[in-house]
Tab-separated table of C-alpha atoms and ligand atoms in Angstrom:
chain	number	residue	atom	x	y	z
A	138	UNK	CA	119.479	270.272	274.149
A	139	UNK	CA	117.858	267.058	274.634
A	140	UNK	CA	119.715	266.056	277.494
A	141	UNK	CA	118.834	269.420	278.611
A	142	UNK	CA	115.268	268.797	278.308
A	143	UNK	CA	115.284	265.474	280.196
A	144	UNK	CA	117.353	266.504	283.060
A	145	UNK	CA	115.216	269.223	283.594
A	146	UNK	CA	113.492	269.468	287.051
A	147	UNK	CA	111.269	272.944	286.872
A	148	UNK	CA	109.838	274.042	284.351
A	149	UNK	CA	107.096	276.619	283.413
A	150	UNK	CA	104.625	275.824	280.604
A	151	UNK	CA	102.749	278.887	279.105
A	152	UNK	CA	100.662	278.143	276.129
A	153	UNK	CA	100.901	280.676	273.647
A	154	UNK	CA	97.404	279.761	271.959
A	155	UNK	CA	95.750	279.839	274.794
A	156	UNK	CA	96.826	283.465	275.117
A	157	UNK	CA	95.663	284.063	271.587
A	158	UNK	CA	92.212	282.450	272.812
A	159	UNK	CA	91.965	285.088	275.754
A	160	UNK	CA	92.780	287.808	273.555
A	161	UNK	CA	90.249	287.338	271.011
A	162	UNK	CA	87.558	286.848	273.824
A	163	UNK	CA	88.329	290.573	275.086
A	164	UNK	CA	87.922	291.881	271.815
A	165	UNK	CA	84.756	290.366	271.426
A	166	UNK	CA	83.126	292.083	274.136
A	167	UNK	CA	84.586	295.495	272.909
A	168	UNK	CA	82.309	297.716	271.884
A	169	UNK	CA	82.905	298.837	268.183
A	170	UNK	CA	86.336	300.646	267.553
A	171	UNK	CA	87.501	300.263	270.574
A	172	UNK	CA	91.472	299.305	270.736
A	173	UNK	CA	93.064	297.035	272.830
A	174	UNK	CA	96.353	297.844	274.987
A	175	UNK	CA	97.932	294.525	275.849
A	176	UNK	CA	99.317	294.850	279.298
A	177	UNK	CA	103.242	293.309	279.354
A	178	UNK	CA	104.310	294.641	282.643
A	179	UNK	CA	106.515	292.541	284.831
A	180	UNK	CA	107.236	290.388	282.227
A	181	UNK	CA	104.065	289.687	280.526
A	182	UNK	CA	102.720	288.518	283.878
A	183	UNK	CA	105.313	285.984	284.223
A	184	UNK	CA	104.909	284.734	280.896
A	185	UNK	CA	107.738	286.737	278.823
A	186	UNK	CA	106.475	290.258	277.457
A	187	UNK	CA	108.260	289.441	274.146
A	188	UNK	CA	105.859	286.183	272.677
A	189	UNK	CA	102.884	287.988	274.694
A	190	UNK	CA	103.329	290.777	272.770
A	191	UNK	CA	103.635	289.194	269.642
A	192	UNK	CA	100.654	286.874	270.295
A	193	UNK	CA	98.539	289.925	271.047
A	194	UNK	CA	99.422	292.290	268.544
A	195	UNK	CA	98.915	289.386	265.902
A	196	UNK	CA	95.488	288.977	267.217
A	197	UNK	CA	94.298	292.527	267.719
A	198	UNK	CA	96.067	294.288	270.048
A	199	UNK	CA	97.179	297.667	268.938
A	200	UNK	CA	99.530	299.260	272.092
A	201	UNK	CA	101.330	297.290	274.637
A	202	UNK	CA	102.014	298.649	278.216
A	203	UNK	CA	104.676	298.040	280.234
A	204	UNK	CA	105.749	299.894	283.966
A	205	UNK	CA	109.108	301.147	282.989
A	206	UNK	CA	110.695	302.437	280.361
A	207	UNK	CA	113.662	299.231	280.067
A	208	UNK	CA	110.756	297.210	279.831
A	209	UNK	CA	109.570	298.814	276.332
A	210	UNK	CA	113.660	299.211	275.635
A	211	UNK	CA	113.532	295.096	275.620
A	212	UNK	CA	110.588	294.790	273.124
A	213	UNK	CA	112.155	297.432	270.881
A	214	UNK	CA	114.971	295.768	270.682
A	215	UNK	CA	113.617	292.520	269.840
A	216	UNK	CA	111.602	294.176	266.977
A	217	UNK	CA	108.632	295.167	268.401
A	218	UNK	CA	107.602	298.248	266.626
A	219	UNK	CA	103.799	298.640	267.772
A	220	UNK	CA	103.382	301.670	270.315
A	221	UNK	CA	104.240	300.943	274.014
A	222	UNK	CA	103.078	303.141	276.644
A	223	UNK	CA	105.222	303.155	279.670
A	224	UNK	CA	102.817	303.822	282.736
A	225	UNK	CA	104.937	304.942	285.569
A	226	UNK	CA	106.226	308.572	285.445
A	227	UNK	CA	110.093	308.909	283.893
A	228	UNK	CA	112.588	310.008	286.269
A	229	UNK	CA	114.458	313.417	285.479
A	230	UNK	CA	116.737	312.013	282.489
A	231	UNK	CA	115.313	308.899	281.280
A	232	UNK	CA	113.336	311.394	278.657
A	233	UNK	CA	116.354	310.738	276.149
A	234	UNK	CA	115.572	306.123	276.592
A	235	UNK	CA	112.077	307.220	275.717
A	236	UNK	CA	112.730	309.366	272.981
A	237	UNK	CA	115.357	307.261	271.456
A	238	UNK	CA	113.332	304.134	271.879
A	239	UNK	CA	109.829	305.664	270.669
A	240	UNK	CA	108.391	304.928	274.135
A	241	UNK	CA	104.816	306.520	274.748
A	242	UNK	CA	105.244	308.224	277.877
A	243	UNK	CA	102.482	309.067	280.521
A	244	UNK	CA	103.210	312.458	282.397
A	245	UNK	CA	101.906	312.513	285.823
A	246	UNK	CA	103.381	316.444	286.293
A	247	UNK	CA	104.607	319.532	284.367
A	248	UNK	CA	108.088	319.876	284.998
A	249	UNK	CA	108.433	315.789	283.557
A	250	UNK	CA	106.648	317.151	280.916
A	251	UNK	CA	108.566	320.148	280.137
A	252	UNK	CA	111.716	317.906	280.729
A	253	UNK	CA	110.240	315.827	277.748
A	254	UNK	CA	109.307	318.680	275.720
A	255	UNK	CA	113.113	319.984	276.212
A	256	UNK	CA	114.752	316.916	274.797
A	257	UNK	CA	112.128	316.558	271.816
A	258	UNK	CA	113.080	319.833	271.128
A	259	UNK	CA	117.191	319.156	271.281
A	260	UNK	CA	116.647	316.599	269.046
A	261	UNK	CA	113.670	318.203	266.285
A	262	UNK	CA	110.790	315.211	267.246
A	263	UNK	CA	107.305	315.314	268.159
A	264	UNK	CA	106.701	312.450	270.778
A	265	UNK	CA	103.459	311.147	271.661
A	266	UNK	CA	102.165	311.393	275.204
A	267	UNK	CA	99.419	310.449	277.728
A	268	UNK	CA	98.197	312.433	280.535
A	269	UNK	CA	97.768	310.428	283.364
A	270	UNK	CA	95.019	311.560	285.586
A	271	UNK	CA	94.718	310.759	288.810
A	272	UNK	CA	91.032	310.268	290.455
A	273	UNK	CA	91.209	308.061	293.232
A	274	UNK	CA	93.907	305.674	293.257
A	275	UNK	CA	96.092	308.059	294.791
A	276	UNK	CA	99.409	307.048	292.999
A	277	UNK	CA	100.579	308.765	290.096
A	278	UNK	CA	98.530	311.407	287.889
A	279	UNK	CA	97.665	315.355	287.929
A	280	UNK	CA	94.179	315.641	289.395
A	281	UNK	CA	91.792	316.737	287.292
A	282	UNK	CA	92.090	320.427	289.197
A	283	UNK	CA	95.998	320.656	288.424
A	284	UNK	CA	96.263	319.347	284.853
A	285	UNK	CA	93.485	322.186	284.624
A	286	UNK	CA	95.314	324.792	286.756
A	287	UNK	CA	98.393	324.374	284.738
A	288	UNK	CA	96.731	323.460	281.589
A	289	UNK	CA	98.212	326.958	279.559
A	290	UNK	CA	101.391	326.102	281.016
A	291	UNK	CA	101.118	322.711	279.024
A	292	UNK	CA	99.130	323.674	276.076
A	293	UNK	CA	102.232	326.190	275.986
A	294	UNK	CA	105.127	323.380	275.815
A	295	UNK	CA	106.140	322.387	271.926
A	296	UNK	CA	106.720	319.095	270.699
A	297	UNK	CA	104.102	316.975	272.707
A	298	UNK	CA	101.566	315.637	270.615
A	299	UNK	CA	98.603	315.018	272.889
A	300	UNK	CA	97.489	311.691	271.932
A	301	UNK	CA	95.880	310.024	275.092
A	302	UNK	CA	94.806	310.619	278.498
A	303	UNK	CA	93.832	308.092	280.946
A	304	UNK	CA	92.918	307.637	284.298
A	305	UNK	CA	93.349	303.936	286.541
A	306	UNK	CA	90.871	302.492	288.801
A	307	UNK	CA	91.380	301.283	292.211
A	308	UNK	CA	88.505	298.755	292.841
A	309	UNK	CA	86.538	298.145	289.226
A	310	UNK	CA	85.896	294.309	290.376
A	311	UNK	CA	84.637	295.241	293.514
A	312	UNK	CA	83.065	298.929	294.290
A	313	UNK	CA	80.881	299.917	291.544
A	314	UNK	CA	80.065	302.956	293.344
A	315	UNK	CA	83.610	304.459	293.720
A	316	UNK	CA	84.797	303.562	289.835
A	317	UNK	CA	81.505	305.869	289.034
A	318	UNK	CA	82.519	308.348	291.167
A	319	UNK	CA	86.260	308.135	289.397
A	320	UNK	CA	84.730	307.888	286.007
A	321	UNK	CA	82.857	310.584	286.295
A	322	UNK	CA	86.174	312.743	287.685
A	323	UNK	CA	88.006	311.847	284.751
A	324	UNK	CA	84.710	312.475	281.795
A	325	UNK	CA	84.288	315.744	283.462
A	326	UNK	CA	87.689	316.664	282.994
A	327	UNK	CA	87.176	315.641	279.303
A	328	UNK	CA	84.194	317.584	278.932
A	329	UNK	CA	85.734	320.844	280.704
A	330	UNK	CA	89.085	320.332	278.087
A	331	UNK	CA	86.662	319.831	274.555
A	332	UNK	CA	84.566	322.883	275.834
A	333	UNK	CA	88.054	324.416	275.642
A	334	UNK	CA	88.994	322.973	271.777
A	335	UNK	CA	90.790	320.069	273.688
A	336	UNK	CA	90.423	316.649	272.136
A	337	UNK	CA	92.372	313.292	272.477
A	338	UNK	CA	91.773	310.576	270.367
A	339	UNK	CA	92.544	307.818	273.007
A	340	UNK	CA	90.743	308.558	275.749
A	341	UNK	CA	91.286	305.306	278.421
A	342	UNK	CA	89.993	304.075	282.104
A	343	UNK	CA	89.309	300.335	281.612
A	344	UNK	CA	91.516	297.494	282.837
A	345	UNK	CA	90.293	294.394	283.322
A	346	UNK	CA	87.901	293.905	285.846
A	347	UNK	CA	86.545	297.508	283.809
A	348	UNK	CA	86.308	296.109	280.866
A	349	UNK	CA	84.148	292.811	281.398
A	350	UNK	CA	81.762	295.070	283.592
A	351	UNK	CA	81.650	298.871	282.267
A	352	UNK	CA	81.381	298.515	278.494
A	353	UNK	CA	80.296	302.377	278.984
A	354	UNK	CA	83.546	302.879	279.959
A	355	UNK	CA	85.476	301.649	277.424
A	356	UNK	CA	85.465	305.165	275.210
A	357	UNK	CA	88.708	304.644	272.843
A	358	UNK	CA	90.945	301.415	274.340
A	359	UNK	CA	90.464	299.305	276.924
A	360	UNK	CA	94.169	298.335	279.172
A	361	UNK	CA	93.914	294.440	279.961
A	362	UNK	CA	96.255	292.340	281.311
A	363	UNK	CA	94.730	289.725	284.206
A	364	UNK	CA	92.084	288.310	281.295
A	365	UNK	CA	94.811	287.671	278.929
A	366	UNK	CA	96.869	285.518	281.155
A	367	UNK	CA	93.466	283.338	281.734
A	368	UNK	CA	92.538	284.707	285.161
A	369	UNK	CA	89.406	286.459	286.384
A	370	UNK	CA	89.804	289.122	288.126
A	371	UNK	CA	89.383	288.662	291.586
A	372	UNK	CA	85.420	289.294	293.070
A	373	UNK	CA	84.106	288.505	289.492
A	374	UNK	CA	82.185	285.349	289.255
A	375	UNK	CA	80.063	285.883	286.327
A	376	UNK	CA	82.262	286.823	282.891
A	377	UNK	CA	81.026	287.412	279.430
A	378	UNK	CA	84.647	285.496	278.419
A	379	UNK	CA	85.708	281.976	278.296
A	380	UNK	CA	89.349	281.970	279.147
A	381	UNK	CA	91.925	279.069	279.014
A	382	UNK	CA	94.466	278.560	281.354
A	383	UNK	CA	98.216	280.294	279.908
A	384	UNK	CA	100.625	278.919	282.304
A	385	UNK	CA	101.650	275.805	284.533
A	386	UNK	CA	104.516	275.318	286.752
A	387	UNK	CA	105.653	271.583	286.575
A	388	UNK	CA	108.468	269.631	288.360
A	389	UNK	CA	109.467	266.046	288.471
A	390	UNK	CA	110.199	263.413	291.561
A	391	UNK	CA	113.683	263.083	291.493
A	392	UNK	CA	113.388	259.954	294.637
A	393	UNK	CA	110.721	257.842	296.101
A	394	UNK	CA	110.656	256.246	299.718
A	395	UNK	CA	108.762	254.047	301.711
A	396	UNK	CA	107.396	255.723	305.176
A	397	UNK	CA	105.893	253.900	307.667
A	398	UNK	CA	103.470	255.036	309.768
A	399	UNK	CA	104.095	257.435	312.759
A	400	UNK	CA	107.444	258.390	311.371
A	401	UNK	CA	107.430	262.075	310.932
A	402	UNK	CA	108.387	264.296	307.946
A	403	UNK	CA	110.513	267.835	307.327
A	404	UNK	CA	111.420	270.730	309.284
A	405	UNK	CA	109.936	270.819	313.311
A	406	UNK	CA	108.388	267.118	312.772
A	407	UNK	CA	104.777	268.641	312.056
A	408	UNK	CA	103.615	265.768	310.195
A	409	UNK	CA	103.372	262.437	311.258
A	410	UNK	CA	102.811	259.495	309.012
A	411	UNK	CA	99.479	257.534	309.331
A	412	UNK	CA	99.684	254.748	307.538
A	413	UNK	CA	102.770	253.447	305.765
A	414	UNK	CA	102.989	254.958	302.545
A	415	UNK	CA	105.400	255.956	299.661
A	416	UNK	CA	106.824	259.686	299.752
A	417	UNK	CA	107.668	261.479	296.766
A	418	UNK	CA	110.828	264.285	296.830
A	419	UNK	CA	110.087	267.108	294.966
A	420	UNK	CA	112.843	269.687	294.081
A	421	UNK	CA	111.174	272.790	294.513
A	422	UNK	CA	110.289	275.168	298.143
A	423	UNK	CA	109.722	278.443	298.600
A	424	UNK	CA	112.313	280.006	296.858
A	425	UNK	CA	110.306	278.832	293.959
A	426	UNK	CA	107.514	280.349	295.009
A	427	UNK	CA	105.710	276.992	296.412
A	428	UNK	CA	104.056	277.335	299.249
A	429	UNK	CA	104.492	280.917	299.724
A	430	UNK	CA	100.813	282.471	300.146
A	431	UNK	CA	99.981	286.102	300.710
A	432	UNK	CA	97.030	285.918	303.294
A	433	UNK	CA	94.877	288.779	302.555
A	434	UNK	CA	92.627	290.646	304.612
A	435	UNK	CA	89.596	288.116	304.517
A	436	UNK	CA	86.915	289.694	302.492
A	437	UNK	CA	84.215	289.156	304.722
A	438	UNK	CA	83.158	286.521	307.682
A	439	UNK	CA	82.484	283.655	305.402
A	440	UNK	CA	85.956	284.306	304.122
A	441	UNK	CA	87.433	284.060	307.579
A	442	UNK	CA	85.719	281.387	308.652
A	443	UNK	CA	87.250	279.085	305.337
A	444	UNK	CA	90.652	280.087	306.265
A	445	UNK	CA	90.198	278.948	309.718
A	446	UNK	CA	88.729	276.075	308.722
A	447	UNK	CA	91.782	275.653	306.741
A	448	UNK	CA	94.200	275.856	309.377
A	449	UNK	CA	92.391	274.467	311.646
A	450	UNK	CA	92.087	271.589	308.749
A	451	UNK	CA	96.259	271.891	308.359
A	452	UNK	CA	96.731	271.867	312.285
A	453	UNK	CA	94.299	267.968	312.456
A	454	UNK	CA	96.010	266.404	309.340
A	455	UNK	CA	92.971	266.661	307.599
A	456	UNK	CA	92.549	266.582	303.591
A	457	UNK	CA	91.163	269.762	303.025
A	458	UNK	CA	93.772	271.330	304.823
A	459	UNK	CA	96.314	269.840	303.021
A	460	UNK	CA	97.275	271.803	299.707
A	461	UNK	CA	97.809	269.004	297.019
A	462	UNK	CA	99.892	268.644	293.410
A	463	UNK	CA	98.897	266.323	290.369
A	464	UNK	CA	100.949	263.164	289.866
A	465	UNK	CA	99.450	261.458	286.716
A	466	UNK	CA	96.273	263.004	286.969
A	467	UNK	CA	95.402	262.563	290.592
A	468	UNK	CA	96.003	264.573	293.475
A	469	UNK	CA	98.896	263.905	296.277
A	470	UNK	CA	98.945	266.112	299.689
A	471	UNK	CA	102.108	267.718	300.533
A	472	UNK	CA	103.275	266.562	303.768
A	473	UNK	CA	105.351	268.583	306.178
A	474	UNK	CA	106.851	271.836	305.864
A	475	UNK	CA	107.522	273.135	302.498
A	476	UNK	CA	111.559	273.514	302.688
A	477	UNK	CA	113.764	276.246	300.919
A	478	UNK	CA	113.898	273.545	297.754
A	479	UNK	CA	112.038	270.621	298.943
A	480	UNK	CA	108.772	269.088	299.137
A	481	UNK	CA	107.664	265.718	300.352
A	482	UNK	CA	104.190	264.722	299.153
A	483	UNK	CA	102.062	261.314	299.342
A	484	UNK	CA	101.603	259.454	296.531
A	485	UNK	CA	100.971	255.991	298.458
A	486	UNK	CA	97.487	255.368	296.564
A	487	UNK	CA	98.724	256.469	293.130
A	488	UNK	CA	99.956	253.981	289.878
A	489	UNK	CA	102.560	254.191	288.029
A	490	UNK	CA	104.823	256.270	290.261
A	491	UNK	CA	108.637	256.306	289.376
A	492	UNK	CA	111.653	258.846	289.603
A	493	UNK	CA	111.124	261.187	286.712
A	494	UNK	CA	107.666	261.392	286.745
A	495	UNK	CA	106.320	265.061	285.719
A	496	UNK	CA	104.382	266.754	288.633
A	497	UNK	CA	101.829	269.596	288.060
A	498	UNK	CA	102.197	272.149	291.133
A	499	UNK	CA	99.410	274.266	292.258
A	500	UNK	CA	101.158	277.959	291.763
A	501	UNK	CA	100.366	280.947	291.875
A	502	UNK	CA	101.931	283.073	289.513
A	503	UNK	CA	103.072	286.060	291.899
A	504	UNK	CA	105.938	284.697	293.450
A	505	UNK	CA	108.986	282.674	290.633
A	506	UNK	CA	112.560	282.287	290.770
A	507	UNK	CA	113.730	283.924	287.554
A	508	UNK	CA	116.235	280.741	287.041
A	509	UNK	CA	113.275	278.811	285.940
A	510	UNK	CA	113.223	277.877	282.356
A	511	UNK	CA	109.691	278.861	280.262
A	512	UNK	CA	108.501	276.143	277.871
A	513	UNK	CA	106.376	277.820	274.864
A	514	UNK	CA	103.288	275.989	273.370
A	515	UNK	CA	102.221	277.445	270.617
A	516	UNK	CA	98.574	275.611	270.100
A	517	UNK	CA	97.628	272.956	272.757
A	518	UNK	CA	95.728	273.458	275.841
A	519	UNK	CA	97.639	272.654	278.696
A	520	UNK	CA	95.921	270.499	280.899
A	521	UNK	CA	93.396	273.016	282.716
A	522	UNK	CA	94.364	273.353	286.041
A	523	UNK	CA	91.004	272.013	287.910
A	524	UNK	CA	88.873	273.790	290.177
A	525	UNK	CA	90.232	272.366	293.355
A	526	UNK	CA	93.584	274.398	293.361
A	527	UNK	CA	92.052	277.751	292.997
A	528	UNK	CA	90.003	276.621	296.506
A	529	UNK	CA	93.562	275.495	297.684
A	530	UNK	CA	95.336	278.683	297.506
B	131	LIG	C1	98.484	296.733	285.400
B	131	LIG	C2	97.709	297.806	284.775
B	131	LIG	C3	96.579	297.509	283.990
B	131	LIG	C4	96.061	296.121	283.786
B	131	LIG	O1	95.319	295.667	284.882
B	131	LIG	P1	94.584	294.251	284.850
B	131	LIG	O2	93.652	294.316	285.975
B	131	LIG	O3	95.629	293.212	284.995
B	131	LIG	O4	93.890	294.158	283.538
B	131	LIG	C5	95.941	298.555	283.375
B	131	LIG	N1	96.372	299.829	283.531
B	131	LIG	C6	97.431	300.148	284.284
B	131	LIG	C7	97.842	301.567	284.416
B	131	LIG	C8	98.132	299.151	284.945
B	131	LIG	O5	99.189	299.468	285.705
């Protein structure tokens, strides 16, 4: 195992107590009573749904979510016993994996939730479900006038205990007018179903952006994922929450060599060498995910005009152009193309330099080879990953 450890060359670090941390921040700003549903989906963010869950449900939590039903079959079968409510709709058949597993389903239509009612009824359960409404991001969900055009049809169906209904926002962080407009969709629904005897005791709309900004909103459980995994979500500057950084993809240099200048580096000789230096190889490209950067629509001129400036920046050679990693606390530029599994980055002007030496990489978290190990911390903070990389990426 040892051997294991020191030979390794990529590794992700998630700290478990920072996760903790984050949790117990979001309750905090909960209003009174209000649960928390720890969002696990695509593996805990990247950081393993299994220890998230555990973290969070030993500091608060009270439901996990996950996207598909094997997703909630995993934490069952690793002992998880809290409930898990699988978002997307079940597929004709799967009814009998969420039955047997105690999944919470949501239904999105009647005939998946007569399908469900069927097969509780084959085997003499009740099973929890959510209705998922759907009030604007146009995915999955009855609209509030089918769920009420086919509400006898439902109310009709045995075996469903009606536990929760929810509805999912498509901008919280950034149009306040539009996640009214869908809040109000979804309360007027309620109000039309109590009028009718029709209550649920989890009523749900928040995720995270939601949560930090509509406490109004947060009526029986709040669904957070982005917070607990130490990010902001994106267009929110100002947050109620301190969070601490959960995860940090590290490598090592497995060779140093002396460049002199005008030599040129990588793939289609785009860099060339200014000054002799000393190159560091680093085994990891864009199959790990390095490198790889979704360019979104800019959100407005200023926007545009930074990533200009950053190519622009890229296209002279200069720094802020560059994107850098952390060798021993300081920052080296990568140089050249970013290969399939290699990276060459200046480390000229830093100490202490040798084969082996741990390298922090500025990731991202959406794109990671699965074959990279996860290291667990249960306490420490990890160093924080410092301002400049989020203006990198
Ligand atoms: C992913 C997801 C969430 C969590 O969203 P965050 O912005 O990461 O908090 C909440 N609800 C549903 C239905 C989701 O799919």
């Amino acid at each position: 195992m040892s051997d294991y450890q020191s030979s390794k060359t990529r590794w992700v670090r998630i700290n478990l107590g920072a996760i903790a941390h984050n949790v117990a921040q979001v309750s905090r700003v909960l209003r009174p009573g209000v649960k928390l549903l720890a969002v696990v989906k695509a593996d805990g963010y990247g950081h393993g749904a299994l220890q998230v869950a555990r973290v969070a449900l030993a500091h608060g939590a009270s439901m996990l979510g996950v996207t598909h039903p094997e997703e909630g079959i995993k934490l069952r079968e690793s002992g998880i016993t809290a409930p898990i409510l699988v978002f997307r709709p079940l597929l004709p058949g799967e009814e009998e994996v969420a039955l047997e597993y105690r999944l919470t389903p949501s239904l999105s239509s009647f005939e998946q939730a007569k399908l469900l009612a069927e097969a509780a009824r084959r085997r003499g359960i009740r099973v929890a479900v959510h209705w998922k409404i759907e009030t604007g991001m146009g995915r999955t969900g009855f609209t509030p006038a089918s769920f009420k055009d086919c509400l006898d049809q439902l109310l009709a169906l045995p075996g469903l205990i009606w536990e929760g209904i929810y509805t999912h926002f498509a901008a919280a962080a950034g149009d306040r007018e539009f996640t009214y407009h869908q809040f109000h969709q979804f309360v007027e629904l309620l109000e039309s179903l109590e009028s009718k005897g029709i209550k649920f005791p989890i009523r749900h709309v928040c995720n995270s952006a939601a949560t930090l900004l509509y406490p109004e909103m947060h009526l029986d459980m709040v669904r957070v994922g982005t917070l607990l995994y130490g990010q902001l979500p994106a267009g929110i500057k100002d947050s109620p929450v301190t969070l601490r950084e959960t995860w940090s993809f590290w490598t090592r240099i497995i060779h140093l060599q002396r460049a002199s200048r005008g030599s040129t580096i990588g793939y289609g000789r785009t860099y060339r060498i200014p000054r002799d230096t000393v190159l560091a190889i680093l085994p990891v490209g864009y199959h790990d995910g390095f490198g790889v950067d979704v360019f979104p629509r800019p959100a407005g001129l200023i926007d545009l005009a930074k990533i200009l400036a950053k190519i622009a920046g890229s296209y002279f050679g200069l720094p802020w152009g560059s994107f850098y990693v952390q060798v021993n606390g300081r920052y080296a530029p990568v140089v050249g193309r970013v290969g399939m599994e290699l990276t060459c980055v200046d480390v000229g002007t830093i100490p202490d330099v040798s084969v082996g030496t741990p390298v922090l990489l500025p990731s991202r978290r959406t794109v990671l080879s699965e074959t990279i190990p996860r290291v667990y911390e249960e306490s420490q903070v990890v160093t924080d990953i410092p301002e400049k990389d989020e203006k990198i990426f």
